[in-house]
PDB file of C-alpha atoms in Angstrom:
ATOM      1  CA  UNK A   1      -0.006  -0.093   0.060  1.00 66.00           C
ATOM      2  CA  UNK A   2       1.216   3.373  -1.152  1.00 85.00           C
ATOM      3  CA  UNK A   3       2.471   5.904   1.658  1.00 95.00           C
ATOM      4  CA  UNK A   4      -0.167   8.448   2.891  1.00 98.00           C
ATOM      5  CA  UNK A   5       0.849  11.343   5.287  1.00 98.00           C
ATOM      6  CA  UNK A   6      -1.864  13.492   6.624  1.00 98.00           C
ATOM      7  CA  UNK A   7      -1.024  17.260   7.672  1.00 98.00           C
ATOM      8  CA  UNK A   8      -2.732  19.868   9.763  1.00 98.00           C
ATOM      9  CA  UNK A   9      -2.722  23.376   8.335  1.00 98.00           C
ATOM     10  CA  UNK A  10      -2.956  26.124  10.976  1.00 98.00           C
ATOM     11  CA  UNK A  11       0.708  26.240  12.607  1.00 98.00           C
ATOM     12  CA  UNK A  12       1.684  23.183  10.938  1.00 98.00           C
ATOM     13  CA  UNK A  13       1.989  23.962   7.244  1.00 98.00           C
ATOM     14  CA  UNK A  14       1.236  27.680   7.577  1.00 98.00           C
ATOM     15  CA  UNK A  15       1.686  30.418  10.177  1.00 98.00           C
ATOM     16  CA  UNK A  16      -2.012  31.863  10.134  1.00 97.00           C
ATOM     17  CA  UNK A  17      -1.685  33.811  13.046  1.00 98.00           C
ATOM     18  CA  UNK A  18      -0.919  37.344  10.980  1.00 98.00           C
ATOM     19  CA  UNK A  19      -4.066  36.853   8.755  1.00 98.00           C
ATOM     20  CA  UNK A  20      -6.247  35.385  11.369  1.00 98.00           C
ATOM     21  CA  UNK A  21      -5.332  38.374  13.746  1.00 98.00           C
ATOM     22  CA  UNK A  22      -6.163  40.669  10.951  1.00 98.00           C
ATOM     23  CA  UNK A  23      -9.553  39.003  10.342  1.00 98.00           C
ATOM     24  CA  UNK A  24     -10.593  39.319  13.971  1.00 98.00           C
ATOM     25  CA  UNK A  25      -9.583  42.806  14.168  1.00 98.00           C
ATOM     26  CA  UNK A  26     -11.741  43.693  11.056  1.00 98.00           C
ATOM     27  CA  UNK A  27     -14.690  41.649  12.551  1.00 98.00           C
ATOM     28  CA  UNK A  28     -14.469  43.562  15.645  1.00 98.00           C
ATOM     29  CA  UNK A  29     -14.358  46.947  13.744  1.00 98.00           C
ATOM     30  CA  UNK A  30     -17.407  45.922  11.861  1.00 98.00           C
ATOM     31  CA  UNK A  31     -19.580  44.331  14.475  1.00 97.00           C
ATOM     32  CA  UNK A  32     -18.465  46.420  17.560  1.00 98.00           C
ATOM     33  CA  UNK A  33     -17.745  43.441  19.629  1.00 98.00           C
ATOM     34  CA  UNK A  34     -14.262  43.657  21.511  1.00 97.00           C
ATOM     35  CA  UNK A  35     -12.074  40.698  20.357  1.00 98.00           C
ATOM     36  CA  UNK A  36      -8.741  40.146  21.749  1.00 98.00           C
ATOM     37  CA  UNK A  37      -7.143  39.082  18.496  1.00 98.00           C
ATOM     38  CA  UNK A  38      -3.733  38.691  19.826  1.00 98.00           C
ATOM     39  CA  UNK A  39      -4.962  36.506  22.700  1.00 98.00           C
ATOM     40  CA  UNK A  40      -7.424  34.558  19.968  1.00 98.00           C
ATOM     41  CA  UNK A  41      -4.136  33.527  17.919  1.00 98.00           C
ATOM     42  CA  UNK A  42      -2.487  31.965  20.715  1.00 97.00           C
ATOM     43  CA  UNK A  43      -4.962  29.128  20.885  1.00 95.00           C
ATOM     44  CA  UNK A  44      -5.351  28.267  17.319  1.00 96.00           C
ATOM     45  CA  UNK A  45      -6.617  24.763  16.475  1.00 95.00           C
ATOM     46  CA  UNK A  46     -10.086  24.183  17.429  1.00 95.00           C
ATOM     47  CA  UNK A  47     -13.034  25.118  15.309  1.00 95.00           C
ATOM     48  CA  UNK A  48     -13.754  28.999  14.613  1.00 97.00           C
ATOM     49  CA  UNK A  49     -16.690  28.603  16.695  1.00 97.00           C
ATOM     50  CA  UNK A  50     -15.126  27.574  19.835  1.00 97.00           C
ATOM     51  CA  UNK A  51     -13.066  30.738  19.674  1.00 98.00           C
ATOM     52  CA  UNK A  52     -16.040  33.106  18.805  1.00 98.00           C
ATOM     53  CA  UNK A  53     -17.747  31.737  21.745  1.00 98.00           C
ATOM     54  CA  UNK A  54     -15.498  33.817  23.817  1.00 98.00           C
ATOM     55  CA  UNK A  55     -16.509  37.193  22.231  1.00 98.00           C
ATOM     56  CA  UNK A  56     -20.157  36.693  20.894  1.00 98.00           C
ATOM     57  CA  UNK A  57     -23.372  35.392  22.751  1.00 97.00           C
ATOM     58  CA  UNK A  58     -24.476  32.037  21.601  1.00 97.00           C
ATOM     59  CA  UNK A  59     -27.302  33.239  19.337  1.00 98.00           C
ATOM     60  CA  UNK A  60     -25.050  35.153  17.197  1.00 98.00           C
ATOM     61  CA  UNK A  61     -22.172  32.961  16.957  1.00 98.00           C
ATOM     62  CA  UNK A  62     -23.201  31.502  13.531  1.00 98.00           C
ATOM     63  CA  UNK A  63     -23.736  34.689  12.235  1.00 98.00           C
ATOM     64  CA  UNK A  64     -20.331  35.856  13.378  1.00 98.00           C
ATOM     65  CA  UNK A  65     -18.648  32.755  12.088  1.00 98.00           C
ATOM     66  CA  UNK A  66     -20.369  33.177   8.369  1.00 98.00           C
ATOM     67  CA  UNK A  67     -18.977  37.092   8.642  1.00 98.00           C
ATOM     68  CA  UNK A  68     -15.594  36.011   9.238  1.00 98.00           C
ATOM     69  CA  UNK A  69     -15.562  33.553   6.570  1.00 97.00           C
ATOM     70  CA  UNK A  70     -16.642  35.763   3.998  1.00 97.00           C
ATOM     71  CA  UNK A  71     -13.944  38.488   5.224  1.00 98.00           C
ATOM     72  CA  UNK A  72     -11.254  35.922   5.545  1.00 98.00           C
ATOM     73  CA  UNK A  73      -9.890  35.950   1.705  1.00 97.00           C
ATOM     74  CA  UNK A  74      -9.528  39.826   2.017  1.00 98.00           C
ATOM     75  CA  UNK A  75      -7.677  39.934   5.192  1.00 98.00           C
ATOM     76  CA  UNK A  76      -5.912  36.640   5.993  1.00 98.00           C
ATOM     77  CA  UNK A  77      -4.478  35.217   2.906  1.00 98.00           C
ATOM     78  CA  UNK A  78      -2.017  37.714   1.755  1.00 98.00           C
ATOM     79  CA  UNK A  79      -0.258  38.060   5.300  1.00 98.00           C
ATOM     80  CA  UNK A  80      -0.134  34.363   5.947  1.00 98.00           C
ATOM     81  CA  UNK A  81       3.434  32.677   5.223  1.00 98.00           C
ATOM     82  CA  UNK A  82       4.119  29.029   4.899  1.00 98.00           C
ATOM     83  CA  UNK A  83       5.919  27.273   8.203  1.00 98.00           C
ATOM     84  CA  UNK A  84       9.588  26.689   7.548  1.00 98.00           C
ATOM     85  CA  UNK A  85       9.870  23.297   5.939  1.00 98.00           C
ATOM     86  CA  UNK A  86       6.187  22.938   4.770  1.00 98.00           C
ATOM     87  CA  UNK A  87       7.046  22.802   1.001  1.00 98.00           C
ATOM     88  CA  UNK A  88       9.702  20.492   1.689  1.00 98.00           C
ATOM     89  CA  UNK A  89       7.778  18.194   4.026  1.00 98.00           C
ATOM     90  CA  UNK A  90       5.078  17.560   1.400  1.00 98.00           C
ATOM     91  CA  UNK A  91       7.842  17.283  -1.391  1.00 98.00           C
ATOM     92  CA  UNK A  92       9.327  14.388   0.795  1.00 98.00           C
ATOM     93  CA  UNK A  93       6.267  12.574   0.842  1.00 98.00           C
ATOM     94  CA  UNK A  94       6.146  12.664  -2.922  1.00 97.00           C
ATOM     95  CA  UNK A  95       9.684  11.706  -3.032  1.00 96.00           C
ATOM     96  CA  UNK A  96       8.667   8.340  -1.313  1.00 95.00           C
ATOM     97  CA  UNK A  97       6.047   7.857  -3.883  1.00 95.00           C
ATOM     98  CA  UNK A  98       3.321   8.798  -1.198  1.00 97.00           C
ATOM     99  CA  UNK A  99       0.285  10.934  -1.066  1.00 98.00           C
ATOM    100  CA  UNK A 100      -0.033  14.095   0.968  1.00 98.00           C
ATOM    101  CA  UNK A 101      -3.347  15.088   2.362  1.00 98.00           C
ATOM    102  CA  UNK A 102      -4.371  18.191   4.332  1.00 98.00           C
ATOM    103  CA  UNK A 103      -6.857  17.449   7.039  1.00 98.00           C
ATOM    104  CA  UNK A 104      -8.038  20.680   9.021  1.00 98.00           C
ATOM    105  CA  UNK A 105     -10.596  22.341  10.856  1.00 97.00           C
ATOM    106  CA  UNK A 106     -10.566  25.394   8.975  1.00 97.00           C
ATOM    107  CA  UNK A 107     -13.194  26.170   6.418  1.00 97.00           C
ATOM    108  CA  UNK A 108     -12.367  24.024   3.331  1.00 97.00           C
ATOM    109  CA  UNK A 109     -12.385  26.956   0.706  1.00 97.00           C
ATOM    110  CA  UNK A 110     -10.071  29.117   2.721  1.00 97.00           C
ATOM    111  CA  UNK A 111      -7.774  26.322   3.426  1.00 98.00           C
ATOM    112  CA  UNK A 112      -7.469  25.871  -0.374  1.00 98.00           C
ATOM    113  CA  UNK A 113      -6.960  29.624  -0.951  1.00 98.00           C
ATOM    114  CA  UNK A 114      -3.967  29.373   1.484  1.00 98.00           C
ATOM    115  CA  UNK A 115      -2.475  26.431  -0.316  1.00 98.00           C
ATOM    116  CA  UNK A 116      -2.718  27.961  -3.466  1.00 98.00           C
ATOM    117  CA  UNK A 117      -1.131  31.150  -2.326  1.00 98.00           C
ATOM    118  CA  UNK A 118       1.971  29.636  -1.034  1.00 98.00           C
ATOM    119  CA  UNK A 119       2.037  27.107  -3.752  1.00 98.00           C
ATOM    120  CA  UNK A 120       1.699  24.197  -1.806  1.00 98.00           C
ATOM    121  CA  UNK A 121       0.585  21.059  -3.502  1.00 97.00           C
ATOM    122  CA  UNK A 122      -1.165  18.514  -1.451  1.00 98.00           C
ATOM    123  CA  UNK A 123      -3.014  15.756  -3.097  1.00 98.00           C
ATOM    124  CA  UNK A 124      -6.176  16.389  -1.238  1.00 98.00           C
ATOM    125  CA  UNK A 125      -7.844  18.837   1.293  1.00 98.00           C
ATOM    126  CA  UNK A 126     -10.366  18.051   3.562  1.00 98.00           C
ATOM    127  CA  UNK A 127     -11.814  20.791   5.908  1.00 98.00           C
ATOM    128  CA  UNK A 128     -14.067  21.429   8.717  1.00 97.00           C
ATOM    129  CA  UNK A 129     -12.827  18.510  10.939  1.00 98.00           C
ATOM    130  CA  UNK A 130     -11.179  18.777  14.298  1.00 98.00           C
ATOM    131  CA  UNK A 131      -9.563  16.228  16.668  1.00 98.00           C
ATOM    132  CA  UNK A 132     -11.394  12.676  16.530  1.00 98.00           C
ATOM    133  CA  UNK A 133     -13.417  13.992  13.557  1.00 98.00           C
ATOM    134  CA  UNK A 134     -10.205  13.884  11.512  1.00 98.00           C
ATOM    135  CA  UNK A 135     -10.099  10.299  11.830  1.00 98.00           C
ATOM    136  CA  UNK A 136     -12.747   9.965   9.049  1.00 98.00           C
ATOM    137  CA  UNK A 137     -10.922  11.902   6.492  1.00 98.00           C
ATOM    138  CA  UNK A 138      -7.586   9.864   7.775  1.00 98.00           C
ATOM    139  CA  UNK A 139      -9.216   6.352   7.299  1.00 98.00           C
ATOM    140  CA  UNK A 140     -10.783   7.328   4.128  1.00 98.00           C
ATOM    141  CA  UNK A 141      -7.604   8.278   2.471  1.00 98.00           C
ATOM    142  CA  UNK A 142      -5.593   5.302   4.301  1.00 97.00           C
ATOM    143  CA  UNK A 143      -3.402   7.556   5.899  1.00 98.00           C
ATOM    144  CA  UNK A 144      -0.784   5.748   8.148  1.00 97.00           C
ATOM    145  CA  UNK A 145       0.690   9.006   9.587  1.00 98.00           C
ATOM    146  CA  UNK A 146      -0.722  12.303  10.839  1.00 98.00           C
ATOM    147  CA  UNK A 147       1.333  15.565  11.318  1.00 98.00           C
ATOM    148  CA  UNK A 148      -0.114  18.393  13.504  1.00 98.00           C
ATOM    149  CA  UNK A 149       0.809  20.926  16.204  1.00 98.00           C
ATOM    150  CA  UNK A 150      -2.121  20.510  18.565  1.00 98.00           C
ATOM    151  CA  UNK A 151      -3.150  17.837  21.167  1.00 98.00           C
ATOM    152  CA  UNK A 152      -6.328  17.481  19.184  1.00 98.00           C
ATOM    153  CA  UNK A 153      -4.330  16.748  16.207  1.00 98.00           C
ATOM    154  CA  UNK A 154      -2.741  13.925  18.344  1.00 98.00           C
ATOM    155  CA  UNK A 155      -6.281  12.472  19.253  1.00 98.00           C
ATOM    156  CA  UNK A 156      -7.287  12.575  15.653  1.00 98.00           C
ATOM    157  CA  UNK A 157      -4.163  10.342  14.549  1.00 98.00           C
ATOM    158  CA  UNK A 158      -5.126   7.734  17.572  1.00 98.00           C
ATOM    159  CA  UNK A 159      -8.628   7.602  16.228  1.00 98.00           C
ATOM    160  CA  UNK A 160      -7.501   6.775  12.762  1.00 98.00           C
ATOM    161  CA  UNK A 161      -4.931   4.236  13.776  1.00 98.00           C
ATOM    162  CA  UNK A 162      -2.114   6.466  12.412  1.00 98.00           C
ATOM    163  CA  UNK A 163       1.157   7.407  13.573  1.00 98.00           C
ATOM    164  CA  UNK A 164       1.109  11.099  15.421  1.00 98.00           C
ATOM    165  CA  UNK A 165       3.993  13.008  14.526  1.00 98.00           C
ATOM    166  CA  UNK A 166       3.760  16.401  16.595  1.00 98.00           C
ATOM    167  CA  UNK A 167       5.445  19.609  15.553  1.00 98.00           C
ATOM    168  CA  UNK A 168       5.865  22.077  18.559  1.00 98.00           C
ATOM    169  CA  UNK A 169       5.191  25.173  16.337  1.00 98.00           C
ATOM    170  CA  UNK A 170       1.643  25.813  17.891  1.00 97.00           C
ATOM    171  CA  UNK A 171      -0.016  26.387  20.957  1.00 97.00           C
ATOM    172  CA  UNK A 172       0.980  22.910  22.563  1.00 98.00           C
ATOM    173  CA  UNK A 173       4.554  22.629  23.682  1.00 97.00           C
ATOM    174  CA  UNK A 174       6.497  19.373  23.220  1.00 98.00           C
ATOM    175  CA  UNK A 175       5.737  18.113  26.606  1.00 98.00           C
ATOM    176  CA  UNK A 176       1.947  18.360  26.128  1.00 98.00           C
ATOM    177  CA  UNK A 177       2.100  16.717  22.741  1.00 98.00           C
ATOM    178  CA  UNK A 178       4.091  13.949  24.117  1.00 98.00           C
ATOM    179  CA  UNK A 179       1.723  13.562  27.059  1.00 98.00           C
ATOM    180  CA  UNK A 180      -1.259  13.354  24.636  1.00 98.00           C
ATOM    181  CA  UNK A 181       0.224  10.348  23.101  1.00 98.00           C
ATOM    182  CA  UNK A 182       2.340  11.527  20.049  1.00 98.00           C
ATOM    183  CA  UNK A 183       4.554   8.792  18.788  1.00 97.00           C
ATOM    184  CA  UNK A 184       7.024  11.321  17.450  1.00 98.00           C
ATOM    185  CA  UNK A 185       7.676  15.004  18.560  1.00 98.00           C
ATOM    186  CA  UNK A 186       9.763  17.269  16.105  1.00 98.00           C
ATOM    187  CA  UNK A 187      10.736  21.099  16.696  1.00 98.00           C
ATOM    188  CA  UNK A 188       9.299  21.936  13.509  1.00 98.00           C
ATOM    189  CA  UNK A 189       8.570  20.585   9.970  1.00 98.00           C
ATOM    190  CA  UNK A 190      12.316  21.220   8.911  1.00 98.00           C
ATOM    191  CA  UNK A 191      12.940  17.755  10.776  1.00 98.00           C
ATOM    192  CA  UNK A 192      10.121  15.966   8.854  1.00 98.00           C
ATOM    193  CA  UNK A 193      12.169  14.857   5.753  1.00 98.00           C
ATOM    194  CA  UNK A 194      14.912  13.161   7.929  1.00 97.00           C
ATOM    195  CA  UNK A 195      12.404  11.521   9.968  1.00 98.00           C
ATOM    196  CA  UNK A 196      10.211  10.335   6.999  1.00 97.00           C
ATOM    197  CA  UNK A 197      13.509   8.834   5.843  1.00 95.00           C
ATOM    198  CA  UNK A 198      14.244   6.915   8.659  1.00 94.00           C
ATOM    199  CA  UNK A 199      10.784   5.869   9.198  1.00 90.00           C
ATOM    200  CA  UNK A 200      10.424   4.567   5.676  1.00 79.00           C
ATOM    201  CA  UNK A 201      13.564   2.573   6.214  1.00 69.00           C
ATOM    202  CA  UNK A 202      12.422   1.052   9.324  1.00 70.00           C
ATOM    203  CA  UNK A 203       9.229  -0.151   7.690  1.00 68.00           C
ATOM    204  CA  UNK A 204      11.412  -1.688   4.955  1.00 52.00           C
ATOM    205  CA  UNK A 205      13.303  -3.578   7.564  1.00 52.00           C
TER     206      UNK A 205
END
């Protein structure tokens, strides 16, 4: 069976903090609701509605989420860079004859905009899945490895029976990721091609 590696998006493949902060600031200006955008970007990972619940009453969360997503292209795509090693991580999977799939909690059309803007070319993109929900897409694509930055990503990998590779580039530090059950913890994606080479060699043995 060909290798399939899943990747999270925010703070794994892209540093979405500048764009998300700008979008929250624009949403706050438009709605008049005070949003601490600097705080919000320290806890990326869960679905948008989880963060909006800190700032909006329950009956307005859906409306705020729709507006945020509509504003996102204007404010978030341009300021968002790739994480160091992102392109090389995807290329490493392809060099091993494998498929790279992005499985993210982000709204899928906006995830695709980021990937296109940065020239990142995974083989599939599946959005709006968080934590254990990610296992649905990971199983569908027969992913045996899932790379993410959040303990929710580790749980998603475990639910799919995939090896959890955690990168300590998001809100969860290496100790948290390890305690959550990550099989491998890397400082960042620049270490992933070497890890994948060794992982493939171990499988061959």
